[in-house]
PDB file of C-alpha atoms and ligand atoms in Angstrom:
ATOM      1  CA  UNK A  63       0.000   0.000   0.000  1.00  0.00           C
ATOM      2  CA  UNK A  64       1.175   3.490  -0.852  1.00  0.00           C
ATOM      3  CA  UNK A  65       0.067   6.529   1.066  1.00  0.00           C
ATOM      4  CA  UNK A  66      -0.124   9.883  -0.677  1.00  0.00           C
ATOM      5  CA  UNK A  67      -0.162  13.147   1.260  1.00  0.00           C
ATOM      6  CA  UNK A  68      -1.064  16.178  -0.819  1.00  0.00           C
ATOM      7  CA  UNK A  69       0.954  19.012   0.696  1.00  0.00           C
ATOM      8  CA  UNK A  70       0.291  21.727  -1.868  1.00  0.00           C
ATOM      9  CA  UNK A  71      -2.474  21.607  -4.480  1.00  0.00           C
ATOM     10  CA  UNK A  72      -2.500  25.034  -6.144  1.00  0.00           C
ATOM     11  CA  UNK A  73      -1.440  25.936  -9.675  1.00  0.00           C
ATOM     12  CA  UNK A  74       1.148  28.650 -10.393  1.00  0.00           C
ATOM     13  CA  UNK A  75       0.502  30.843  -7.328  1.00  0.00           C
ATOM     14  CA  UNK A  76      -0.776  30.017  -3.850  1.00  0.00           C
ATOM     15  CA  UNK A  77      -4.336  30.792  -2.789  1.00  0.00           C
ATOM     16  CA  UNK A  78      -5.711  31.328   0.709  1.00  0.00           C
ATOM     17  CA  UNK A  79      -6.407  27.626   1.049  1.00  0.00           C
ATOM     18  CA  UNK A  80      -3.958  26.020  -1.357  1.00  0.00           C
ATOM     19  CA  UNK A  81      -0.190  25.970  -1.188  1.00  0.00           C
ATOM     20  CA  UNK A  82       2.115  25.444  -4.183  1.00  0.00           C
ATOM     21  CA  UNK A  83       2.670  21.948  -5.620  1.00  0.00           C
ATOM     22  CA  UNK A  84       4.232  19.293  -3.441  1.00  0.00           C
ATOM     23  CA  UNK A  85       3.172  15.748  -2.654  1.00  0.00           C
ATOM     24  CA  UNK A  86       4.613  13.083  -0.388  1.00  0.00           C
ATOM     25  CA  UNK A  87       4.408   9.402  -1.292  1.00  0.00           C
ATOM     26  CA  UNK A  88       5.077   6.993   1.564  1.00  0.00           C
ATOM     27  CA  UNK A  89       5.827   3.307   1.301  1.00  0.00           C
ATOM     28  CA  UNK A  90       6.998   1.508   4.422  1.00  0.00           C
ATOM     29  CA  UNK A  91       9.936   3.526   5.682  1.00  0.00           C
ATOM     30  CA  UNK A  92      10.458   5.198   2.302  1.00  0.00           C
ATOM     31  CA  UNK A  93       9.418   8.779   1.711  1.00  0.00           C
ATOM     32  CA  UNK A  94       9.418  10.501  -1.639  1.00  0.00           C
ATOM     33  CA  UNK A  95       8.692  14.201  -1.971  1.00  0.00           C
ATOM     34  CA  UNK A  96       7.395  14.966  -5.452  1.00  0.00           C
ATOM     35  CA  UNK A  97       8.055  18.618  -6.329  1.00  0.00           C
ATOM     36  CA  UNK A  98       8.699  21.249  -3.719  1.00  0.00           C
ATOM     37  CA  UNK A  99       6.845  24.486  -4.322  1.00  0.00           C
ATOM     38  CA  UNK A 100       7.327  27.516  -2.113  1.00  0.00           C
ATOM     39  CA  UNK A 101       5.797  26.883   1.321  1.00  0.00           C
ATOM     40  CA  UNK A 102       6.455  23.143   1.333  1.00  0.00           C
ATOM     41  CA  UNK A 103       8.383  23.277   4.620  1.00  0.00           C
ATOM     42  CA  UNK A 104       5.384  24.630   6.478  1.00  0.00           C
ATOM     43  CA  UNK A 105       3.065  22.123   4.809  1.00  0.00           C
ATOM     44  CA  UNK A 106       5.393  19.308   5.909  1.00  0.00           C
ATOM     45  CA  UNK A 107       5.070  20.545   9.480  1.00  0.00           C
ATOM     46  CA  UNK A 108       1.302  21.025   9.296  1.00  0.00           C
ATOM     47  CA  UNK A 109       0.855  17.523   7.880  1.00  0.00           C
ATOM     48  CA  UNK A 110       2.719  16.023  10.834  1.00  0.00           C
ATOM     49  CA  UNK A 111       5.230  14.401   8.452  1.00  0.00           C
ATOM     50  CA  UNK A 112       8.083  16.718   9.400  1.00  0.00           C
ATOM     51  CA  UNK A 113      11.508  16.395   7.780  1.00  0.00           C
ATOM     52  CA  UNK A 114      12.455  12.884   8.864  1.00  0.00           C
ATOM     53  CA  UNK A 115      13.836  10.521   6.221  1.00  0.00           C
ATOM     54  CA  UNK A 116      13.217  13.112   3.529  1.00  0.00           C
ATOM     55  CA  UNK A 117      16.124  11.928   1.385  1.00  0.00           C
ATOM     56  CA  UNK A 118      14.440  11.548  -1.997  1.00  0.00           C
ATOM     57  CA  UNK A 119      12.999  14.409  -3.991  1.00  0.00           C
ATOM     58  CA  UNK A 120      11.475  13.741  -7.403  1.00  0.00           C
ATOM     59  CA  UNK A 121      10.928  16.677  -9.741  1.00  0.00           C
ATOM     60  CA  UNK A 122       8.284  16.544 -12.453  1.00  0.00           C
ATOM     61  CA  UNK A 123       9.746  19.592 -14.228  1.00  0.00           C
ATOM     62  CA  UNK A 124      11.545  22.846 -13.588  1.00  0.00           C
ATOM     63  CA  UNK A 125       8.781  25.454 -13.393  1.00  0.00           C
ATOM     64  CA  UNK A 126       9.166  27.730 -10.414  1.00  0.00           C
ATOM     65  CA  UNK A 127       5.863  26.803  -8.774  1.00  0.00           C
ATOM     66  CA  UNK A 128       7.293  23.275  -8.414  1.00  0.00           C
ATOM     67  CA  UNK A 129      10.851  23.970  -7.258  1.00  0.00           C
ATOM     68  CA  UNK A 130      11.223  27.247  -5.343  1.00  0.00           C
ATOM     69  CA  UNK A 131      10.621  25.540  -1.997  1.00  0.00           C
ATOM     70  CA  UNK A 132      13.855  23.602  -2.450  1.00  0.00           C
ATOM     71  CA  UNK A 133      15.845  26.744  -1.652  1.00  0.00           C
ATOM     72  CA  UNK A 134      14.273  27.026   1.786  1.00  0.00           C
ATOM     73  CA  UNK A 135      14.328  23.305   2.424  1.00  0.00           C
ATOM     74  CA  UNK A 136      18.049  23.004   1.699  1.00  0.00           C
ATOM     75  CA  UNK A 137      18.735  26.120   3.775  1.00  0.00           C
ATOM     76  CA  UNK A 138      17.021  24.422   6.724  1.00  0.00           C
ATOM     77  CA  UNK A 139      18.733  21.084   6.129  1.00  0.00           C
ATOM     78  CA  UNK A 140      22.156  22.685   5.715  1.00  0.00           C
ATOM     79  CA  UNK A 141      22.015  23.997   9.267  1.00  0.00           C
ATOM     80  CA  UNK A 142      20.312  21.039  10.783  1.00  0.00           C
ATOM     81  CA  UNK A 143      21.980  17.673  10.602  1.00  0.00           C
ATOM     82  CA  UNK A 144      18.949  15.416  10.766  1.00  0.00           C
ATOM     83  CA  UNK A 145      19.363  14.764   7.029  1.00  0.00           C
ATOM     84  CA  UNK A 146      22.831  13.799   5.882  1.00  0.00           C
ATOM     85  CA  UNK A 147      22.129  13.071   2.252  1.00  0.00           C
ATOM     86  CA  UNK A 148      19.609  14.470  -0.205  1.00  0.00           C
ATOM     87  CA  UNK A 149      19.014  12.961  -3.633  1.00  0.00           C
ATOM     88  CA  UNK A 150      17.203  15.169  -6.125  1.00  0.00           C
ATOM     89  CA  UNK A 151      15.933  13.407  -9.246  1.00  0.00           C
ATOM     90  CA  UNK A 152      14.719  15.171 -12.367  1.00  0.00           C
ATOM     91  CA  UNK A 153      15.211  16.008 -16.017  1.00  0.00           C
ATOM     92  CA  UNK A 154      18.276  17.967 -17.154  1.00  0.00           C
ATOM     93  CA  UNK A 155      16.590  21.355 -17.330  1.00  0.00           C
ATOM     94  CA  UNK A 156      14.842  21.054 -13.958  1.00  0.00           C
ATOM     95  CA  UNK A 157      18.127  20.007 -12.346  1.00  0.00           C
ATOM     96  CA  UNK A 158      20.032  22.879 -13.939  1.00  0.00           C
ATOM     97  CA  UNK A 159      17.588  25.358 -12.473  1.00  0.00           C
ATOM     98  CA  UNK A 160      17.572  23.659  -9.070  1.00  0.00           C
ATOM     99  CA  UNK A 161      21.358  23.492  -9.027  1.00  0.00           C
ATOM    100  CA  UNK A 162      21.496  27.255  -9.708  1.00  0.00           C
ATOM    101  CA  UNK A 163      19.028  27.852  -6.887  1.00  0.00           C
ATOM    102  CA  UNK A 164      20.735  25.623  -4.327  1.00  0.00           C
ATOM    103  CA  UNK A 165      24.409  26.023  -5.156  1.00  0.00           C
ATOM    104  CA  UNK A 166      24.305  29.534  -6.613  1.00  0.00           C
ATOM    105  CA  UNK A 167      21.782  31.309  -4.401  1.00  0.00           C
ATOM    106  CA  UNK A 168      21.393  29.353  -1.165  1.00  0.00           C
ATOM    107  CA  UNK A 169      24.850  27.912  -0.511  1.00  0.00           C
ATOM    108  CA  UNK A 170      27.107  30.260  -2.549  1.00  0.00           C
ATOM    109  CA  UNK A 171      30.164  28.081  -2.107  1.00  0.00           C
ATOM    110  CA  UNK A 172      29.497  27.155   1.535  1.00  0.00           C
ATOM    111  CA  UNK A 173      29.925  23.481   2.376  1.00  0.00           C
ATOM    112  CA  UNK A 174      26.686  22.255   3.908  1.00  0.00           C
ATOM    113  CA  UNK A 175      26.399  19.496   6.509  1.00  0.00           C
ATOM    114  CA  UNK A 176      24.526  17.381   4.038  1.00  0.00           C
ATOM    115  CA  UNK A 177      25.558  15.745   0.820  1.00  0.00           C
ATOM    116  CA  UNK A 178      23.385  16.793  -2.138  1.00  0.00           C
ATOM    117  CA  UNK A 179      23.178  14.645  -5.244  1.00  0.00           C
ATOM    118  CA  UNK A 180      21.563  15.878  -8.460  1.00  0.00           C
ATOM    119  CA  UNK A 181      20.511  12.801 -10.393  1.00  0.00           C
ATOM    120  CA  UNK A 182      19.472  13.271 -14.005  1.00  0.00           C
ATOM    121  CA  UNK A 183      16.849  10.742 -15.011  1.00  0.00           C
ATOM    122  CA  UNK A 184      15.618   9.276 -18.254  1.00  0.00           C
ATOM    123  CA  UNK A 185      12.521   7.154 -18.800  1.00  0.00           C
ATOM    124  CA  UNK A 186      12.707   3.803 -17.035  1.00  0.00           C
ATOM    125  CA  UNK A 187      13.672   2.384 -13.656  1.00  0.00           C
ATOM    126  CA  UNK A 188      14.946   4.747 -10.968  1.00  0.00           C
ATOM    127  CA  UNK A 189      14.962   2.738  -7.759  1.00  0.00           C
ATOM    128  CA  UNK A 190      13.793  -0.594  -6.513  1.00  0.00           C
ATOM    129  CA  UNK A 191      13.981  -2.874  -3.542  1.00  0.00           C
ATOM    130  CA  UNK A 192      12.519  -6.303  -2.878  1.00  0.00           C
ATOM    131  CA  UNK A 193       9.026  -4.881  -2.315  1.00  0.00           C
ATOM    132  CA  UNK A 194       8.497  -2.089  -4.837  1.00  0.00           C
ATOM    133  CA  UNK A 195       9.878  -0.225  -7.820  1.00  0.00           C
ATOM    134  CA  UNK A 196       9.899   3.410  -8.879  1.00  0.00           C
ATOM    135  CA  UNK A 197      10.187   4.417 -12.514  1.00  0.00           C
ATOM    136  CA  UNK A 198       9.911   7.580 -14.599  1.00  0.00           C
ATOM    137  CA  UNK A 199       8.067   8.198 -17.857  1.00  0.00           C
ATOM    138  CA  UNK A 200       8.041  11.193 -20.218  1.00  0.00           C
ATOM    139  CA  UNK A 201       5.267  13.777 -19.990  1.00  0.00           C
ATOM    140  CA  UNK A 202       4.508  16.462 -22.546  1.00  0.00           C
ATOM    141  CA  UNK A 203       4.286  19.907 -20.940  1.00  0.00           C
ATOM    142  CA  UNK A 204       6.631  22.777 -21.818  1.00  0.00           C
ATOM    143  CA  UNK A 205      10.092  21.986 -23.044  1.00  0.00           C
ATOM    144  CA  UNK A 206      12.021  18.741 -22.742  1.00  0.00           C
ATOM    145  CA  UNK A 207      12.668  16.662 -19.657  1.00  0.00           C
ATOM    146  CA  UNK A 208       9.230  16.627 -17.999  1.00  0.00           C
ATOM    147  CA  UNK A 209       8.528  13.382 -16.176  1.00  0.00           C
ATOM    148  CA  UNK A 210       5.851  11.456 -14.357  1.00  0.00           C
ATOM    149  CA  UNK A 211       6.528   8.732 -11.811  1.00  0.00           C
ATOM    150  CA  UNK A 212       5.110   5.244 -11.331  1.00  0.00           C
ATOM    151  CA  UNK A 213       5.276   3.489  -7.975  1.00  0.00           C
ATOM    152  CA  UNK A 214       4.547  -0.202  -8.144  1.00  0.00           C
ATOM    153  CA  UNK A 215       4.457  -2.858  -5.466  1.00  0.00           C
ATOM    154  CA  UNK A 216       5.972  -6.111  -6.629  1.00  0.00           C
ATOM    155  CA  UNK A 217       3.717  -9.098  -6.901  1.00  0.00           C
ATOM    156  CA  UNK A 218       4.000 -11.624  -4.104  1.00  0.00           C
ATOM    157  CA  UNK A 219       2.919 -15.198  -3.547  1.00  0.00           C
ATOM    158  CA  UNK A 220       0.858 -15.718  -0.383  1.00  0.00           C
ATOM    159  CA  UNK A 221       1.943 -18.384   2.092  1.00  0.00           C
ATOM    160  CA  UNK A 222      -0.697 -21.122   2.251  1.00  0.00           C
ATOM    161  CA  UNK A 223      -0.735 -21.798   5.986  1.00  0.00           C
ATOM    162  CA  UNK A 224      -3.298 -24.610   5.813  1.00  0.00           C
ATOM    163  CA  UNK A 225      -1.254 -26.481   3.194  1.00  0.00           C
ATOM    164  CA  UNK A 226       1.939 -26.003   5.215  1.00  0.00           C
ATOM    165  CA  UNK A 227       0.241 -27.394   8.287  1.00  0.00           C
ATOM    166  CA  UNK A 228      -1.053 -30.396   6.377  1.00  0.00           C
ATOM    167  CA  UNK A 229       2.509 -31.072   5.146  1.00  0.00           C
ATOM    168  CA  UNK A 230       3.793 -30.783   8.712  1.00  0.00           C
ATOM    169  CA  UNK A 231       5.915 -27.637   8.201  1.00  0.00           C
ATOM    170  CA  UNK A 232       6.456 -26.202  11.694  1.00  0.00           C
ATOM    171  CA  UNK A 233       5.984 -22.471  12.323  1.00  0.00           C
ATOM    172  CA  UNK A 234       9.187 -20.448  12.475  1.00  0.00           C
ATOM    173  CA  UNK A 235      12.369 -20.322  10.383  1.00  0.00           C
ATOM    174  CA  UNK A 236      11.347 -23.146   8.007  1.00  0.00           C
ATOM    175  CA  UNK A 237       8.312 -21.160   6.868  1.00  0.00           C
ATOM    176  CA  UNK A 238      10.387 -18.019   6.396  1.00  0.00           C
ATOM    177  CA  UNK A 239      12.823 -19.958   4.209  1.00  0.00           C
ATOM    178  CA  UNK A 240       9.963 -21.261   2.078  1.00  0.00           C
ATOM    179  CA  UNK A 241       8.612 -17.703   1.678  1.00  0.00           C
ATOM    180  CA  UNK A 242      12.090 -16.662   0.505  1.00  0.00           C
ATOM    181  CA  UNK A 243      11.894 -19.369  -2.156  1.00  0.00           C
ATOM    182  CA  UNK A 244      14.179 -21.964  -0.527  1.00  0.00           C
ATOM    183  CA  UNK A 245      13.225 -25.660  -0.167  1.00  0.00           C
ATOM    184  CA  UNK A 246      13.393 -27.181   3.323  1.00  0.00           C
ATOM    185  CA  UNK A 247      13.908 -30.685   4.672  1.00  0.00           C
ATOM    186  CA  UNK A 248      11.599 -31.788   7.479  1.00  0.00           C
ATOM    187  CA  UNK A 249      12.753 -33.809  10.507  1.00  0.00           C
ATOM    188  CA  UNK A 250      11.466 -37.017   8.873  1.00  0.00           C
ATOM    189  CA  UNK A 251      13.568 -36.396   5.747  1.00  0.00           C
ATOM    190  CA  UNK A 252      10.776 -35.197   3.434  1.00  0.00           C
ATOM    191  CA  UNK A 253      11.653 -32.190   1.253  1.00  0.00           C
ATOM    192  CA  UNK A 254       9.062 -29.408   0.867  1.00  0.00           C
ATOM    193  CA  UNK A 255       9.498 -27.032  -2.059  1.00  0.00           C
ATOM    194  CA  UNK A 256       8.262 -23.404  -2.083  1.00  0.00           C
ATOM    195  CA  UNK A 257       5.835 -24.155  -4.911  1.00  0.00           C
ATOM    196  CA  UNK A 258       3.939 -26.537  -2.622  1.00  0.00           C
ATOM    197  CA  UNK A 259       3.131 -23.877  -0.028  1.00  0.00           C
ATOM    198  CA  UNK A 260       3.025 -20.605  -2.024  1.00  0.00           C
ATOM    199  CA  UNK A 261      -0.140 -19.564  -3.846  1.00  0.00           C
ATOM    200  CA  UNK A 262      -0.496 -17.876  -7.214  1.00  0.00           C
ATOM    201  CA  UNK A 263       1.174 -14.439  -7.496  1.00  0.00           C
ATOM    202  CA  UNK A 264      -0.900 -11.468  -6.347  1.00  0.00           C
ATOM    203  CA  UNK A 265      -0.006  -8.219  -8.096  1.00  0.00           C
ATOM    204  CA  UNK A 266       0.622  -5.124  -5.981  1.00  0.00           C
ATOM    205  CA  UNK A 267      -0.754  -1.599  -6.035  1.00  0.00           C
ATOM    206  CA  UNK A 268       0.277   0.832  -8.758  1.00  0.00           C
ATOM    207  CA  UNK A 269       0.283   4.600  -8.381  1.00  0.00           C
ATOM    208  CA  UNK A 270       0.876   6.810 -11.419  1.00  0.00           C
ATOM    209  CA  UNK A 271       1.799  10.428 -10.748  1.00  0.00           C
ATOM    210  CA  UNK A 272       1.743  13.071 -13.468  1.00  0.00           C
ATOM    211  CA  UNK A 273       2.710  16.667 -12.763  1.00  0.00           C
ATOM    212  CA  UNK A 274       1.869  19.399 -15.267  1.00  0.00           C
ATOM    213  CA  UNK A 275       0.896  18.146 -18.708  1.00  0.00           C
ATOM    214  CA  UNK A 276      -0.455  19.546 -21.945  1.00  0.00           C
ATOM    215  CA  UNK A 277      -1.835  16.364 -23.511  1.00  0.00           C
ATOM    216  CA  UNK A 278      -3.080  13.004 -22.310  1.00  0.00           C
ATOM    217  CA  UNK A 279      -3.042  10.735 -25.354  1.00  0.00           C
ATOM    218  CA  UNK A 280       0.609   9.848 -24.679  1.00  0.00           C
ATOM    219  CA  UNK A 281      -0.188   8.882 -21.065  1.00  0.00           C
ATOM    220  CA  UNK A 282      -2.861   6.232 -21.599  1.00  0.00           C
ATOM    221  CA  UNK A 283      -0.451   3.291 -21.717  1.00  0.00           C
ATOM    222  CA  UNK A 284       1.439   4.349 -18.613  1.00  0.00           C
ATOM    223  CA  UNK A 285      -1.764   4.967 -16.638  1.00  0.00           C
ATOM    224  CA  UNK A 286      -3.447   1.756 -17.854  1.00  0.00           C
ATOM    225  CA  UNK A 287      -5.441   0.215 -14.988  1.00  0.00           C
ATOM    226  CA  UNK A 288      -3.487   2.062 -12.314  1.00  0.00           C
ATOM    227  CA  UNK A 289      -5.002   1.827  -8.852  1.00  0.00           C
ATOM    228  CA  UNK A 290      -4.576   5.585  -8.568  1.00  0.00           C
ATOM    229  CA  UNK A 291      -3.754   8.343 -11.032  1.00  0.00           C
ATOM    230  CA  UNK A 292      -2.719  11.750  -9.718  1.00  0.00           C
ATOM    231  CA  UNK A 293      -2.660  14.470 -12.369  1.00  0.00           C
ATOM    232  CA  UNK A 294      -2.985  18.203 -12.840  1.00  0.00           C
ATOM    233  CA  UNK A 295      -6.295  19.861 -13.670  1.00  0.00           C
ATOM    234  CA  UNK A 296      -5.578  23.535 -14.141  1.00  0.00           C
ATOM    235  CA  UNK A 297      -8.488  24.639 -16.344  1.00  0.00           C
ATOM    236  CA  UNK A 298     -12.120  23.875 -17.112  1.00  0.00           C
ATOM    237  CA  UNK A 299     -13.293  22.959 -20.578  1.00  0.00           C
ATOM    238  CA  UNK A 300     -14.908  26.408 -21.006  1.00  0.00           C
ATOM    239  CA  UNK A 301     -11.367  27.785 -21.070  1.00  0.00           C
ATOM    240  CA  UNK A 302      -9.779  24.983 -23.037  1.00  0.00           C
ATOM    241  CA  UNK A 303      -8.130  27.604 -25.261  1.00  0.00           C
ATOM    242  CA  UNK A 304      -6.170  28.845 -22.221  1.00  0.00           C
ATOM    243  CA  UNK A 305      -5.232  25.298 -21.238  1.00  0.00           C
ATOM    244  CA  UNK A 306      -3.845  24.819 -24.722  1.00  0.00           C
ATOM    245  CA  UNK A 307      -2.088  28.188 -24.745  1.00  0.00           C
ATOM    246  CA  UNK A 308      -0.335  27.565 -21.395  1.00  0.00           C
ATOM    247  CA  UNK A 309       0.319  23.837 -21.906  1.00  0.00           C
ATOM    248  CA  UNK A 310      -2.038  22.594 -19.202  1.00  0.00           C
ATOM    249  CA  UNK A 311      -5.000  20.244 -18.956  1.00  0.00           C
ATOM    250  CA  UNK A 312      -8.681  20.751 -18.353  1.00  0.00           C
ATOM    251  CA  UNK A 313     -10.565  18.654 -15.803  1.00  0.00           C
ATOM    252  CA  UNK A 314     -12.357  16.998 -18.725  1.00  0.00           C
ATOM    253  CA  UNK A 315      -9.076  15.988 -20.370  1.00  0.00           C
ATOM    254  CA  UNK A 316      -7.752  14.487 -17.120  1.00  0.00           C
ATOM    255  CA  UNK A 317     -11.009  12.599 -16.578  1.00  0.00           C
ATOM    256  CA  UNK A 318     -10.983  11.330 -20.158  1.00  0.00           C
ATOM    257  CA  UNK A 319      -7.520   9.909 -19.570  1.00  0.00           C
ATOM    258  CA  UNK A 320      -8.739   8.182 -16.392  1.00  0.00           C
ATOM    259  CA  UNK A 321     -11.664   6.686 -18.292  1.00  0.00           C
ATOM    260  CA  UNK A 322      -9.607   5.540 -21.269  1.00  0.00           C
ATOM    261  CA  UNK A 323      -6.885   4.054 -19.083  1.00  0.00           C
ATOM    262  CA  UNK A 324      -9.535   2.443 -16.830  1.00  0.00           C
ATOM    263  CA  UNK A 325      -7.807   3.610 -13.663  1.00  0.00           C
ATOM    264  CA  UNK A 326      -9.458   2.814 -10.318  1.00  0.00           C
ATOM    265  CA  UNK A 327      -9.275   6.298  -8.763  1.00  0.00           C
ATOM    266  CA  UNK A 328      -8.468   9.738 -10.135  1.00  0.00           C
ATOM    267  CA  UNK A 329      -6.983  12.467  -7.925  1.00  0.00           C
ATOM    268  CA  UNK A 330      -6.921  15.954  -9.431  1.00  0.00           C
ATOM    269  CA  UNK A 331      -4.494  18.568  -8.184  1.00  0.00           C
ATOM    270  CA  UNK A 332      -2.773  21.780  -9.442  1.00  0.00           C
ATOM    271  CA  UNK A 333      -6.076  23.625  -9.093  1.00  0.00           C
ATOM    272  CA  UNK A 334      -6.286  27.196 -10.365  1.00  0.00           C
ATOM    273  CA  UNK A 335      -7.542  30.059  -8.228  1.00  0.00           C
ATOM    274  CA  UNK A 336      -9.988  30.785 -11.071  1.00  0.00           C
ATOM    275  CA  UNK A 337     -12.277  27.948 -10.051  1.00  0.00           C
ATOM    276  CA  UNK A 338     -13.826  26.312  -7.025  1.00  0.00           C
ATOM    277  CA  UNK A 339     -13.000  22.688  -6.306  1.00  0.00           C
ATOM    278  CA  UNK A 340     -16.696  21.882  -6.813  1.00  0.00           C
ATOM    279  CA  UNK A 341     -16.657  23.166 -10.386  1.00  0.00           C
ATOM    280  CA  UNK A 342     -13.576  21.109 -11.204  1.00  0.00           C
ATOM    281  CA  UNK A 343     -15.101  18.029  -9.565  1.00  0.00           C
ATOM    282  CA  UNK A 344     -18.409  18.380 -11.430  1.00  0.00           C
ATOM    283  CA  UNK A 345     -16.695  18.588 -14.819  1.00  0.00           C
ATOM    284  CA  UNK A 346     -14.448  15.600 -14.123  1.00  0.00           C
ATOM    285  CA  UNK A 347     -17.138  13.415 -12.544  1.00  0.00           C
ATOM    286  CA  UNK A 348     -19.425  13.859 -15.543  1.00  0.00           C
ATOM    287  CA  UNK A 349     -16.798  11.806 -17.390  1.00  0.00           C
ATOM    288  CA  UNK A 350     -15.138   9.756 -14.644  1.00  0.00           C
ATOM    289  CA  UNK A 351     -17.189   9.388 -11.425  1.00  0.00           C
ATOM    290  CA  UNK A 352     -14.400   8.052  -9.217  1.00  0.00           C
ATOM    291  CA  UNK A 353     -12.669  11.429  -9.032  1.00  0.00           C
ATOM    292  CA  UNK A 354     -11.438  13.373  -6.021  1.00  0.00           C
ATOM    293  CA  UNK A 355     -10.316  16.997  -6.264  1.00  0.00           C
ATOM    294  CA  UNK A 356      -7.716  17.051  -3.542  1.00  0.00           C
ATOM    295  CA  UNK A 357      -7.190  19.794  -0.975  1.00  0.00           C
ATOM    296  CA  UNK A 358      -4.020  20.646   0.915  1.00  0.00           C
ATOM    297  CA  UNK A 359      -3.151  18.000   3.530  1.00  0.00           C
ATOM    298  CA  UNK A 360      -5.613  15.441   2.125  1.00  0.00           C
ATOM    299  CA  UNK A 361      -4.352  11.864   2.326  1.00  0.00           C
ATOM    300  CA  UNK A 362      -5.108   8.909   0.067  1.00  0.00           C
ATOM    301  CA  UNK A 363      -4.280   5.245   0.463  1.00  0.00           C
ATOM    302  CA  UNK A 364      -3.507   3.358  -2.716  1.00  0.00           C
ATOM    303  CA  UNK A 365      -4.207  -0.346  -2.492  1.00  0.00           C
ATOM    304  CA  UNK A 366      -4.632  -2.995  -5.128  1.00  0.00           C
ATOM    305  CA  UNK A 367      -8.324  -3.380  -5.888  1.00  0.00           C
ATOM    306  CA  UNK A 368      -9.429  -6.943  -6.349  1.00  0.00           C
TER     307      UNK A 368
HETATM  308 ZN1   ZN B 440       2.751  24.019 -12.304  1.00  0.00          ZN
HETATM  309 ZN1   ZN B 441       4.591  23.659 -15.326  1.00  0.00          ZN
END
């Protein structure tokens, strides 16, 4: 299960109730901060998440509403040793801008207490461990190097306790070895193989995160049957000409993507001050009912639907 905490949900400029874009994705002990608009530090505190284990920052692109908070965050971290290493992932242009901000403006040659890595990504795998993987995919917005991110739990085979008991496998280390895929030999000399006590693979949850985007037709494959799709929704269809002009999406476009990709839940963010959340929700739900227009500090749990 992934947990998503929407820290900032506004587009371009903050409103009274919405802070600039930033989202935390949690998985076990892992924390990933996606984008870091101005004000993110305070949103982290308000959410109760704080700064702990905030080692991974994923950038969707380099527009200022998505990155300016990194200046303040690094300034705080550089004086406070709770974080010793920060990895910032993004496309070349986003990283160039962030490097200028952090090294040129904030640090100006000072050696901070933390190690900062700027990691240029390309489409494909970024990180994985035995339980989940994180990958990046290209998104069309403005200029090159805009990315979305997919978080996917690996499939697992459930341990069939009743079968194990029938075979006489005692609880404890033998069962753990079988779960790891190793055969065991029982006290009476019989060998039990993992296949005998592990059920069919169960696929894990998949979360697809898109930042700003100007078209959706190139996202259908990536979003296909995702358990959750998070995506921008800056305009309404009545102002589709502005969405096109500024390389953003309308609520209707985002909902059409959700419908075509048959996702399980759609979360809309990057909401303009021009509209109320209700207006955005109404337009999207007329096309894709399972839509939520998120507010700052909303949380969502992403589980595999069966
Ligand atoms: Zn934006
Ligand atoms: Zn943008």
